């Protein structure tokens, strides 16, 4: 998840300051209840319909979308990316790992 250079808050602060990511938000409570473990927000993906990505103590990845109440669970970041891309038709997709 790219960290914007001009973004002045740390991810920990962002998790608690943004209403949708606060500990008392429904989105956080849903993800935590679904996961059954301690989770923290790892980042936000998407543009038009953003999704929040949470990571649990076990290393499992959970994803919540603003337009859905469901929480999706993934074993790896690659699974999450493939799930996000399945809604679009692509001839090819490239990923650069650094």
Tab-separated table of C-alpha atoms in Angstrom:
chain	number	residue	atom	x	y	z
A	1	UNK	CA	0.000	0.000	0.000
A	2	UNK	CA	1.686	3.190	-1.117
A	3	UNK	CA	2.315	5.710	1.628
A	4	UNK	CA	1.625	9.194	0.319
A	5	UNK	CA	4.522	11.553	0.972
A	6	UNK	CA	2.254	14.502	1.680
A	7	UNK	CA	0.039	12.518	4.077
A	8	UNK	CA	0.793	14.029	7.469
A	9	UNK	CA	-0.570	11.328	9.770
A	10	UNK	CA	0.890	8.006	10.723
A	11	UNK	CA	-1.190	4.931	9.915
A	12	UNK	CA	-1.870	4.340	13.625
A	13	UNK	CA	-3.245	7.893	13.946
A	14	UNK	CA	-5.209	7.495	10.716
A	15	UNK	CA	-6.798	4.322	11.998
A	16	UNK	CA	-8.197	6.105	15.028
A	17	UNK	CA	-8.860	9.591	13.584
A	18	UNK	CA	-10.843	8.603	10.485
A	19	UNK	CA	-14.410	7.790	11.586
A	20	UNK	CA	-14.666	4.631	9.462
A	21	UNK	CA	-11.458	3.285	10.971
A	22	UNK	CA	-11.976	4.257	14.603
A	23	UNK	CA	-12.221	1.535	17.203
A	24	UNK	CA	-15.884	2.404	17.757
A	25	UNK	CA	-16.801	2.395	14.041
A	26	UNK	CA	-19.147	-0.279	12.710
A	27	UNK	CA	-16.636	-1.199	10.007
A	28	UNK	CA	-13.908	-1.936	12.564
A	29	UNK	CA	-16.332	-3.785	14.853
A	30	UNK	CA	-17.597	-5.947	11.957
A	31	UNK	CA	-14.073	-6.833	10.850
A	32	UNK	CA	-12.955	-7.598	14.403
A	33	UNK	CA	-16.051	-9.727	15.134
A	34	UNK	CA	-15.609	-11.643	11.855
A	35	UNK	CA	-11.902	-12.225	12.412
A	36	UNK	CA	-12.158	-13.268	16.052
A	37	UNK	CA	-8.725	-11.796	16.710
A	38	UNK	CA	-7.004	-8.470	17.254
A	39	UNK	CA	-6.723	-6.506	14.005
A	40	UNK	CA	-5.208	-3.227	12.844
A	41	UNK	CA	-5.765	-1.327	9.637
A	42	UNK	CA	-2.958	-2.003	7.183
A	43	UNK	CA	-4.119	0.428	4.503
A	44	UNK	CA	-6.787	1.527	2.101
A	45	UNK	CA	-7.084	0.433	-1.499
A	46	UNK	CA	-9.276	1.438	-4.386
A	47	UNK	CA	-10.323	4.743	-5.778
A	48	UNK	CA	-13.999	5.120	-6.586
A	49	UNK	CA	-15.157	2.548	-4.007
A	50	UNK	CA	-12.363	2.365	-1.443
A	51	UNK	CA	-11.780	-0.682	0.696
A	52	UNK	CA	-9.989	-0.905	3.988
A	53	UNK	CA	-7.509	-3.691	4.585
A	54	UNK	CA	-7.005	-5.052	8.084
A	55	UNK	CA	-4.381	-7.520	9.272
A	56	UNK	CA	-4.847	-9.851	12.216
A	57	UNK	CA	-2.388	-11.185	14.756
A	58	UNK	CA	-2.415	-14.465	12.828
A	59	UNK	CA	-1.314	-12.746	9.602
A	60	UNK	CA	-4.730	-13.183	7.972
A	61	UNK	CA	-5.882	-10.267	5.838
A	62	UNK	CA	-9.415	-8.912	6.075
A	63	UNK	CA	-11.053	-6.445	3.716
A	64	UNK	CA	-14.108	-4.238	4.208
A	65	UNK	CA	-15.807	-2.119	1.556
A	66	UNK	CA	-17.910	0.995	2.085
A	67	UNK	CA	-20.724	-0.428	-0.045
A	68	UNK	CA	-20.886	-3.891	1.573
A	69	UNK	CA	-21.405	-5.156	5.112
A	70	UNK	CA	-19.484	-8.361	4.404
A	71	UNK	CA	-15.917	-8.881	5.530
A	72	UNK	CA	-13.677	-10.769	3.113
A	73	UNK	CA	-10.828	-12.956	4.368
A	74	UNK	CA	-7.573	-13.706	2.545
A	75	UNK	CA	-4.476	-15.752	3.277
A	76	UNK	CA	-2.205	-13.488	1.220
A	77	UNK	CA	-2.078	-10.061	-0.346
A	78	UNK	CA	-2.011	-11.710	-3.786
A	79	UNK	CA	-5.406	-13.321	-3.084
A	80	UNK	CA	-6.769	-9.896	-2.088
A	81	UNK	CA	-5.472	-8.291	-5.285
A	82	UNK	CA	-6.903	-11.077	-7.457
A	83	UNK	CA	-10.283	-10.700	-5.752
A	84	UNK	CA	-10.291	-6.932	-6.328
A	85	UNK	CA	-9.319	-7.351	-9.988
A	86	UNK	CA	-11.916	-10.029	-10.829
A	87	UNK	CA	-14.572	-7.332	-11.286
A	88	UNK	CA	-12.734	-5.976	-14.330
A	89	UNK	CA	-11.774	-7.374	-17.709
A	90	UNK	CA	-8.034	-7.277	-18.288
A	91	UNK	CA	-5.896	-8.794	-20.991
A	92	UNK	CA	-2.914	-8.740	-18.665
A	93	UNK	CA	-1.870	-7.541	-15.229
A	94	UNK	CA	1.655	-6.826	-14.045
A	95	UNK	CA	2.910	-6.422	-10.505
A	96	UNK	CA	6.246	-5.026	-9.420
A	97	UNK	CA	7.613	-6.297	-6.123
A	98	UNK	CA	10.280	-4.257	-4.471
